[in-house]
Structure formats: structure tokens, C-alpha cells
CSV table of C-alpha atoms in Angstrom, one decimal:
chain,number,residue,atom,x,y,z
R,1,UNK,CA,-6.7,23.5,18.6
R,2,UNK,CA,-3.2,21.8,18.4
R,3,UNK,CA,0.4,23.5,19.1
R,4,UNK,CA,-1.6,26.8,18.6
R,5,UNK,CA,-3.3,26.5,15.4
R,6,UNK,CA,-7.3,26.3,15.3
R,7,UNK,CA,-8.9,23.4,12.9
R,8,UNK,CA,-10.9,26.0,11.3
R,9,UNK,CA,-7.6,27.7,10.0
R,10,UNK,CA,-5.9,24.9,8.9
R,11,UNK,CA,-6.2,25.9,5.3
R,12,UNK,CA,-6.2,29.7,5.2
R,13,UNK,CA,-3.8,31.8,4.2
R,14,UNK,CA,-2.6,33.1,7.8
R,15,UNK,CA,-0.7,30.3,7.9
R,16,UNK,CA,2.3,29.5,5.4
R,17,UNK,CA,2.3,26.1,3.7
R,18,UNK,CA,5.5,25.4,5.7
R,19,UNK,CA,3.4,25.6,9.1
R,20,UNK,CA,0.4,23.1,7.3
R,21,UNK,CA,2.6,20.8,6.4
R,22,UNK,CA,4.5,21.0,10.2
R,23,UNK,CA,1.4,20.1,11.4
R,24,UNK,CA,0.4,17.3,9.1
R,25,UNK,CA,3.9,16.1,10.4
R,26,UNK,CA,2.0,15.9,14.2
R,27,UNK,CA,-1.1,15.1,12.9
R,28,UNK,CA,0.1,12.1,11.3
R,29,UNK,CA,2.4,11.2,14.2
R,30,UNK,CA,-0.4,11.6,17.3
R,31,UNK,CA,-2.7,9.9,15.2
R,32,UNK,CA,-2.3,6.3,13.6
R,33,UNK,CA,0.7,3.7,14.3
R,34,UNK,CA,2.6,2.8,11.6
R,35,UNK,CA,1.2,-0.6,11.2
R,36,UNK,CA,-2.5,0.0,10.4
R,37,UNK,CA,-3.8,-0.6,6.9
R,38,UNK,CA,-3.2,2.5,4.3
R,39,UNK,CA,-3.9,3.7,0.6
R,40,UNK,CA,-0.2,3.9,-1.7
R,41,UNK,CA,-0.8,5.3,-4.6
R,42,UNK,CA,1.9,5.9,-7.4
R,43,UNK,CA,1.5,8.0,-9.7
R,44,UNK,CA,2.4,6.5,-13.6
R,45,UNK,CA,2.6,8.2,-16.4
R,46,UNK,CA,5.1,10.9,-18.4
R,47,UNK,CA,6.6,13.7,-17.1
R,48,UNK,CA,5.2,17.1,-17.4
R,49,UNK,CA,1.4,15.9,-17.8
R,50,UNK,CA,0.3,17.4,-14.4
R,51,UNK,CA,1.8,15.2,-12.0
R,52,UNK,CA,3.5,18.1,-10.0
R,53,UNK,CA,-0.4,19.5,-9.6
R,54,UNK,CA,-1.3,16.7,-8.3
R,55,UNK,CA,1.0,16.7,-5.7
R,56,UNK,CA,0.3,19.7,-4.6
R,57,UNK,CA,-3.3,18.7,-4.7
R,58,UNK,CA,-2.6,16.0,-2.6
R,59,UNK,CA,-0.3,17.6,-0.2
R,60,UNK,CA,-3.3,20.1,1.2
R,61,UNK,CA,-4.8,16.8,2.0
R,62,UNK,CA,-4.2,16.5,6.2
R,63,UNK,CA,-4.5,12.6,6.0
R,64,UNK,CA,-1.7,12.5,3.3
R,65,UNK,CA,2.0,11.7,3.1
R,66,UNK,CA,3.4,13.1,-0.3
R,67,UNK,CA,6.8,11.6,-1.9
R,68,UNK,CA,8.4,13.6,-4.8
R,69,UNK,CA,10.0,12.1,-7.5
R,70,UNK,CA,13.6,12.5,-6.2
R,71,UNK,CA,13.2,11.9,-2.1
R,72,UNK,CA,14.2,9.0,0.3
R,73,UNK,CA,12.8,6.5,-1.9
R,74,UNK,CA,15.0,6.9,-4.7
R,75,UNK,CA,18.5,7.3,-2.0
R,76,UNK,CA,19.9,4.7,-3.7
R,77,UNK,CA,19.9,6.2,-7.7
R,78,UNK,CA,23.1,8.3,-7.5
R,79,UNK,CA,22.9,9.2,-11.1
R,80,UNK,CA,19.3,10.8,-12.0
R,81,UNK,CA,18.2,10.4,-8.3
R,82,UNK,CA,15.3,8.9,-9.4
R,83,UNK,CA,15.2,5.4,-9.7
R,84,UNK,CA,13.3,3.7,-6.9
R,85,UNK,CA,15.1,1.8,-4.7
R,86,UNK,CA,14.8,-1.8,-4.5
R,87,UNK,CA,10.8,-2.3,-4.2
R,88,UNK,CA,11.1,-4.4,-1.0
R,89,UNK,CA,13.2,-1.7,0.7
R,90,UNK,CA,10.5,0.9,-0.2
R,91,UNK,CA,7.4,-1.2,0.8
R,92,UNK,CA,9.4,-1.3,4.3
R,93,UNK,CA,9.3,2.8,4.4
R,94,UNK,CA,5.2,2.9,3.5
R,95,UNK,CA,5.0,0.0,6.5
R,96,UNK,CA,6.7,2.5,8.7
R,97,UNK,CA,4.5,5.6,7.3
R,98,UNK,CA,2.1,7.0,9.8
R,99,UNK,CA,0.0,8.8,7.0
R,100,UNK,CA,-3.2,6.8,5.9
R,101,UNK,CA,-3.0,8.0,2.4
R,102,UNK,CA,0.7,7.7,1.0
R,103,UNK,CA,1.2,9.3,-2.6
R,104,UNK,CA,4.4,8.8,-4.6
R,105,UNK,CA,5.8,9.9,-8.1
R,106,UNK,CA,7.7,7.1,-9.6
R,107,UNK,CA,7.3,8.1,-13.5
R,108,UNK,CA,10.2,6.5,-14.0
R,109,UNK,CA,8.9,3.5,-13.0
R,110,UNK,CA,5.6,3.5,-14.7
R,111,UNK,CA,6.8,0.4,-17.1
R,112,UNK,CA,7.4,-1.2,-13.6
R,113,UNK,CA,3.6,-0.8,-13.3
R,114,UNK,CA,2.9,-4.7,-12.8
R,115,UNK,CA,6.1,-4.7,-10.2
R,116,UNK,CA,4.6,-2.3,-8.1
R,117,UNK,CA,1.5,-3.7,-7.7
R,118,UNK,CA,3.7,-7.6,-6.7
R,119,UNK,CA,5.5,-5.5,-4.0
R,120,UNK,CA,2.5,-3.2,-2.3
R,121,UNK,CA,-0.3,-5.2,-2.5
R,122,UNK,CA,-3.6,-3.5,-2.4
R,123,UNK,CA,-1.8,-0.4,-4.4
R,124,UNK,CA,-3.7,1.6,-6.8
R,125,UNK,CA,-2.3,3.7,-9.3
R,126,UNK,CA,-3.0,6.7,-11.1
R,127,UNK,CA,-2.2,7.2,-14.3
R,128,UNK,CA,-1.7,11.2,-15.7
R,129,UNK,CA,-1.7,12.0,-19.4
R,130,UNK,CA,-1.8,15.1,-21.0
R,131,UNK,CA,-2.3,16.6,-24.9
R,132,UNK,CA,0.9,15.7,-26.6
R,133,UNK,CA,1.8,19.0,-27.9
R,134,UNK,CA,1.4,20.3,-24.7
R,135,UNK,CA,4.0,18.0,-23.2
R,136,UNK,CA,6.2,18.4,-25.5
R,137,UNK,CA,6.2,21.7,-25.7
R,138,UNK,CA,6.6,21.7,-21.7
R,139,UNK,CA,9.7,18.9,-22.1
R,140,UNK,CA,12.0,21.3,-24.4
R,141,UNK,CA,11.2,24.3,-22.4
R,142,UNK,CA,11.9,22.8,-18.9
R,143,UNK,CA,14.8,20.2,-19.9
R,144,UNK,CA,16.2,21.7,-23.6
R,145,UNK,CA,15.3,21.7,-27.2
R,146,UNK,CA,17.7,18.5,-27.5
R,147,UNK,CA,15.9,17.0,-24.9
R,148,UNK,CA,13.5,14.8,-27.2
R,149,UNK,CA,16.0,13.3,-29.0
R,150,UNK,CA,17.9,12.2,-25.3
R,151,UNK,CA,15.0,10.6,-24.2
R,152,UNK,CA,14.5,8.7,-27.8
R,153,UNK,CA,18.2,7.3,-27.6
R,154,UNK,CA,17.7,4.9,-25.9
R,155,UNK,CA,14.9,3.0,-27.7
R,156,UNK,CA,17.3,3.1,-30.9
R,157,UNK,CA,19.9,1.1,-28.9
R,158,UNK,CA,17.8,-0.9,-27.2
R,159,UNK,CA,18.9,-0.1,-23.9
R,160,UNK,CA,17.0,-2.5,-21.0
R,161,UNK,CA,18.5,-0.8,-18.2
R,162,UNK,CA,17.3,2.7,-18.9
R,163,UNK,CA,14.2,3.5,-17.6
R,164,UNK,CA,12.6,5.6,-20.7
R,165,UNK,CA,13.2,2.2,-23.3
R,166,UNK,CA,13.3,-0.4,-20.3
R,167,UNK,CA,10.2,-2.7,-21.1
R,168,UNK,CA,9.1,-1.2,-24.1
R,169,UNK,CA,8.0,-3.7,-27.0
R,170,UNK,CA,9.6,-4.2,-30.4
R,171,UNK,CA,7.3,-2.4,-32.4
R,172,UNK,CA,7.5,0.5,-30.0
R,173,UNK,CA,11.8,0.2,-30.7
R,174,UNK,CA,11.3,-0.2,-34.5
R,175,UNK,CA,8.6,2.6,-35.2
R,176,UNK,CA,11.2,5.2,-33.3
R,177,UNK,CA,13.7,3.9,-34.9
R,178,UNK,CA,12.0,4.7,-38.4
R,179,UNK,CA,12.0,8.3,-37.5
R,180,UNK,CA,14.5,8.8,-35.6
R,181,UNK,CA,17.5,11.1,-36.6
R,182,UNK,CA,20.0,13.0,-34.5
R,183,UNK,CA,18.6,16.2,-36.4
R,184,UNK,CA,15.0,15.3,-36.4
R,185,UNK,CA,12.4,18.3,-35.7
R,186,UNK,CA,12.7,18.7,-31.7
R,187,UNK,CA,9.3,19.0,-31.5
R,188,UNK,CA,8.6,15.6,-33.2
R,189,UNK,CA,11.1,13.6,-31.1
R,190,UNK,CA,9.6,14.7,-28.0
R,191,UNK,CA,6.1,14.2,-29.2
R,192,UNK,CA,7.5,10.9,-30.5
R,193,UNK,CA,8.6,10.4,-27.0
R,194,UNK,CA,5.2,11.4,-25.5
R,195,UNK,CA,3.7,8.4,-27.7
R,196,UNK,CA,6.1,6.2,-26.4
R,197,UNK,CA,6.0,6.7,-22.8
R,198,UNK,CA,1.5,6.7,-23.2
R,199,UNK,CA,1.7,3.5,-25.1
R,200,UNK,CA,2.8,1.6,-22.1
R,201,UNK,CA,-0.5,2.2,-20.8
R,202,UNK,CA,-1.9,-0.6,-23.2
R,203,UNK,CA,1.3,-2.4,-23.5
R,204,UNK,CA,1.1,-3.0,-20.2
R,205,UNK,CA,-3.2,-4.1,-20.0
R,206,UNK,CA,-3.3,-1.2,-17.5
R,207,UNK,CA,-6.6,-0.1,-19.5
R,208,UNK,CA,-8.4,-3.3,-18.0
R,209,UNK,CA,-6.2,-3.5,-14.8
R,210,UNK,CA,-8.9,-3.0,-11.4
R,211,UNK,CA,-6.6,-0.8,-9.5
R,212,UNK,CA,-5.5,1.7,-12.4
R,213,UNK,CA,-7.5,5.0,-13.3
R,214,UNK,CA,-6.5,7.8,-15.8
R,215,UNK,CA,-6.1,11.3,-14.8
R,216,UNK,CA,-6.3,13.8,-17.6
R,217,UNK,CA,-4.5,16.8,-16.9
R,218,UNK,CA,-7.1,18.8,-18.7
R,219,UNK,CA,-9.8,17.6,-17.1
R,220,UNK,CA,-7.8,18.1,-13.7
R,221,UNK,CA,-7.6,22.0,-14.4
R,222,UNK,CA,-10.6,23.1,-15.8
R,223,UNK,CA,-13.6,20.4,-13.3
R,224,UNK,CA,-11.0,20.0,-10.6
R,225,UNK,CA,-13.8,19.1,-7.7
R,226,UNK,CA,-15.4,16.7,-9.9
R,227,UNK,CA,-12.0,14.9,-10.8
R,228,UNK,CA,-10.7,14.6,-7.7
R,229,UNK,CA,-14.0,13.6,-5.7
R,230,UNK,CA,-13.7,10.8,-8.8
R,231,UNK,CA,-10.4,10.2,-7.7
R,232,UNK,CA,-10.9,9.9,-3.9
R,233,UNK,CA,-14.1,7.2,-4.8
R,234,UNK,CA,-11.3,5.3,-7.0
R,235,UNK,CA,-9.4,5.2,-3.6
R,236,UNK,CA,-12.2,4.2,-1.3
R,237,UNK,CA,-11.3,7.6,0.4
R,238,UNK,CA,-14.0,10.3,1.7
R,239,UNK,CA,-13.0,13.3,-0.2
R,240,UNK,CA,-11.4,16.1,2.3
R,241,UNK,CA,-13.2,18.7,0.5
R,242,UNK,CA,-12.3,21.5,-2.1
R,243,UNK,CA,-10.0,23.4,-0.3
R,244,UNK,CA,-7.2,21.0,-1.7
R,245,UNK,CA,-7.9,22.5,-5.2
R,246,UNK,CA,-8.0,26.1,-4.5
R,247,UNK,CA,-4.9,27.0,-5.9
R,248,UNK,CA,-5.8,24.7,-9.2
R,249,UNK,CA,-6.6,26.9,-12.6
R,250,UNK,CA,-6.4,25.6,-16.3
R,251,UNK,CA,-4.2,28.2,-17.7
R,252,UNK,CA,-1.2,26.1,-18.9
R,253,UNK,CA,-3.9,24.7,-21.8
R,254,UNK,CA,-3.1,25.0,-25.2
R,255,UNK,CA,0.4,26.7,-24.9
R,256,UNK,CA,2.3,24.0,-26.6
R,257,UNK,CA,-0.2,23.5,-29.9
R,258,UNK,CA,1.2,26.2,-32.2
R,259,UNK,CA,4.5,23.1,-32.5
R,260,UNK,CA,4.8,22.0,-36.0
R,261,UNK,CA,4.6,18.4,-36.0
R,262,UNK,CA,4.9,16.1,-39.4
R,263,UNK,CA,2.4,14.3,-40.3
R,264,UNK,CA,3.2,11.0,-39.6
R,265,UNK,CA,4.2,11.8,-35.5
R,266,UNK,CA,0.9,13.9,-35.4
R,267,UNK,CA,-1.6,10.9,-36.7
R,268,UNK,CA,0.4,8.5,-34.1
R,269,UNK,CA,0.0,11.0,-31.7
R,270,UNK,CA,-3.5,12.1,-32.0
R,271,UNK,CA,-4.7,8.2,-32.6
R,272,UNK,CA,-3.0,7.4,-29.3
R,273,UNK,CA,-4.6,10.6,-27.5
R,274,UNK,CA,-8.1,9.2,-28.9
R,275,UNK,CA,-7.4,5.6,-27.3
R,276,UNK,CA,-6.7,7.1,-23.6
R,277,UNK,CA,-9.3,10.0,-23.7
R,278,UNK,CA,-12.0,6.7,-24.7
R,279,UNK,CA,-10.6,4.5,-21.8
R,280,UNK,CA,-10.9,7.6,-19.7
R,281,UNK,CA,-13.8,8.4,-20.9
R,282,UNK,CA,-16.4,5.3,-22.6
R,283,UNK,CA,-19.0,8.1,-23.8
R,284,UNK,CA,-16.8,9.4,-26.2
């Protein structure tokens, strides 16, 4: 027992998740210093692809310090909030973190990918993907049916300093800019997006980089034991056990497929899709 709460009740529901996450707080501070060796792992990848349920996944995790995508780590963006601050100033902040497993949600950073892993050596990401329809039918709902087209702007200008073109290639630039239109089909934009954002994922030579694994939402959802004990292995961690998935179900599948996309976005997108699920998964 500590400060009144029994072991055994750590994860049950007489308790609210304000109270487990108090005592994480404790556990964390009564029980490492802040210089021993820990696991940082950022999470990479596009918005709205399940990287909020992982989070949450995570966050039941006792051993586990959990950064959103907007926190202390981005102070510095005063704009979007977002932006990680200078990577040296953030490695600092993980050498001062008590937890032993530190997960944080740079997505904005994901084409930083080789960056990250200069500054926290010993780092190992996790990359999120999810059906393309699916995210972009959960972009336009949760950020606006212009939203697509925002995010492809930048590509068209060639804009290095934004995150969403910065360290994209030419080709990536150049097939955007062969569909894109300030009228285009929502739907195709954001999907167009989707495309762009996944392709960094080869770009990059994360599919043969050591210390990257995909996660695919799907997958997440519907064998979420399975996944995460796969995910835990990845991170040389002893899984805590399946209470951190309890509140995990795969209903969000599927919602965002009745989209109309043309043609042309729906064979980029769908080729792409077939490239991640085979890296995820070599039997297919």
C-alpha cells in the first residue's frame, strides 16, 4: 500500500484516472533517480492514425511517463504549440525524467526521424499508420473540410520551414502539385496528404532502420494484447499486462470508407497502404 491506495487496486475503477496517474507521479519519484538508463520512444507518423490510443495505452502503464503532442516539450512553438523545442533542450528534460519508460508524440517531427535518433541515442520509435480513408475522413471531421487542402499548401510552395512539406522529396512536391487545386475534392486532398505524410516512412529508410517498428491502428484495436506484448518485446520491456488495454475496442473501423476518392489518389493511396501493411507484416 502507498498514500492509501492498495497495489491490487491500482487499475480498477474505484479509483479515478486522475488519482492513478497521482500516484504514478510518486511512484516514479520514490523509485528511480533521474540519471539511470531509460526507454524514449516517439511516436512518428500522421495524425489521427491512433496515436492518441496509444497514449492512453501507455499512460495505464505505472513505469511510464507520457508527453502529449502540445506539453513542455514544445514551450517554445508559440504558433501551433507543437514544434519540439531545440532537440538538445529536450534530451535535457528525458535526462531529468524519473520514469523508465518515456513516451512522446512529436508527429510533427516524424520527417526529423533521423534527428531524433542523433540527439537521444538508444531511442526507438514507433511508427502509427492507419487506412487512408479512414484518416481522412477523421482529418475533415476533427480539423474542417478545408483542412486537406491547408495541409497540401505547403508542398506546392515548397515551404522548408513547415513541418507537413519540410523534408519531403521532389517527386513527393511535384506529384501534389499535379493534383492539387484550391477546389480539389476535400476528401482527395486529405487522402493526398495521408500519402504524403506515410511516404516518409521509406523516404526516410525507416523500413530497414533497427530501432523503428510500425503500429497499425487496425491491428491495435481489434488483437490489442498481441500488438502491444509485440510492442513491449520491440522495447526490451516486460509487458505490464492487459489491464493497459482495457478500455481499447475497434469500433472507429471503417467509418471513413464510404469517401469518394478519384481514381488516381485511390491507386496512390492503396499501393502505398500495400507497401506499409508488407513491411509491417512480411507474410503478406
Amino acid at each position: 500500500m502507498l498514500y492509501g491506495l492498495k497495489i491490487s487496486d491500482i487499475y480498477s475503477q474505484t479509483i479515478s484516472f486522475g488519482a492513478f496517474r497521482l500516484y504514478k507521479n510518486i511512484v516514479h519519484q520514490l523509485g528511480r533517480s533521474g540519471t539511470d538508463e531509460k526507454t524514449i520512444v516517439p511516436i512518428l507518423g500522421i495524425q489521427r492514425s491512433g496515436t492518441s490510443m496509444l497514449y492512453w495505452i501507455f499512460e495505464r502503464d505505472l513505469a511510464t511517463k507520457v508527453y502529449r503532442e502540445s506539453s513542455e516539450l514544445s514551450s517554445q512553438d508559440k504558433v501551433e504549440k507543437i514544434r519540439l523545442d531545440p532537440l538538445p533542450l529536450v534530451k535535457k528534460r528525458f535526462d531529468r525524467q524519473r520514469a523508465s519508460l518515456v513516451v512522446f508524440k512529436p508527429l510533427v517531427e516524424s520527417q526529423r526521424a533521423h534527428d531524433l535518433f542523433d540527439a537521444i541515442p538508444g531511442a526507438r520509435a514507433l511508427w502509427t499508420y492507419r487506412h487512408y480513408q479512414d484518416v481522412a475522413s477523421s482529418n475533415l471531421k476533427a480539423f474542417g473540410m478545408d483542412n486537406g487542402v491547408k495541409d497540401l499548401r505547403p508542398f506546392v510552395r515548397n515551404d522548408p520551414a513547415n513541418w507537413r512539406s519540410q523534408n519531403s522529396s521532389e517527386e513527393t512536391r511535384e506529384i501534389i502539385r499535379s493534383f492539387f487545386s484550391e477546389d480539389m475534392n476535400p476528401y482527395d486532398a486529405a487522402a493526398l496528404f495521408w500519402w504524403a505524410r506515410c511516404r516518409l516512412f521509406f523516404d526516410l529508410g525507416l523500413d530497414s532502420h533497427p530501432r523503428v517498428m510500425l503500429c497499425r491502428y487496425e491491428d491495435l484495436v481489434t488483437e490489442p494484447s498481441l500488438t502491444m506484448r509485440r510492442i513491449y518485446t520491440f522495447l526490451g520491456r516486460q509487458y505490464p499486462g492487459d489491464q493497459i488495454i482495457r478500455d481499447v475496442n475497434p469500433q472507429s473501423i471503417g467509418k471513413g470508407r464510404t469517401s469518394k476518392l478519384s481514381q488516381d489518389i485511390e491507386s496512390l493511396c492503396t499501393d502505398l497502404l500495400v507497401r506499409l501493411d508488407q513491411v509491417n507484416n512480411p507474410a503478406i
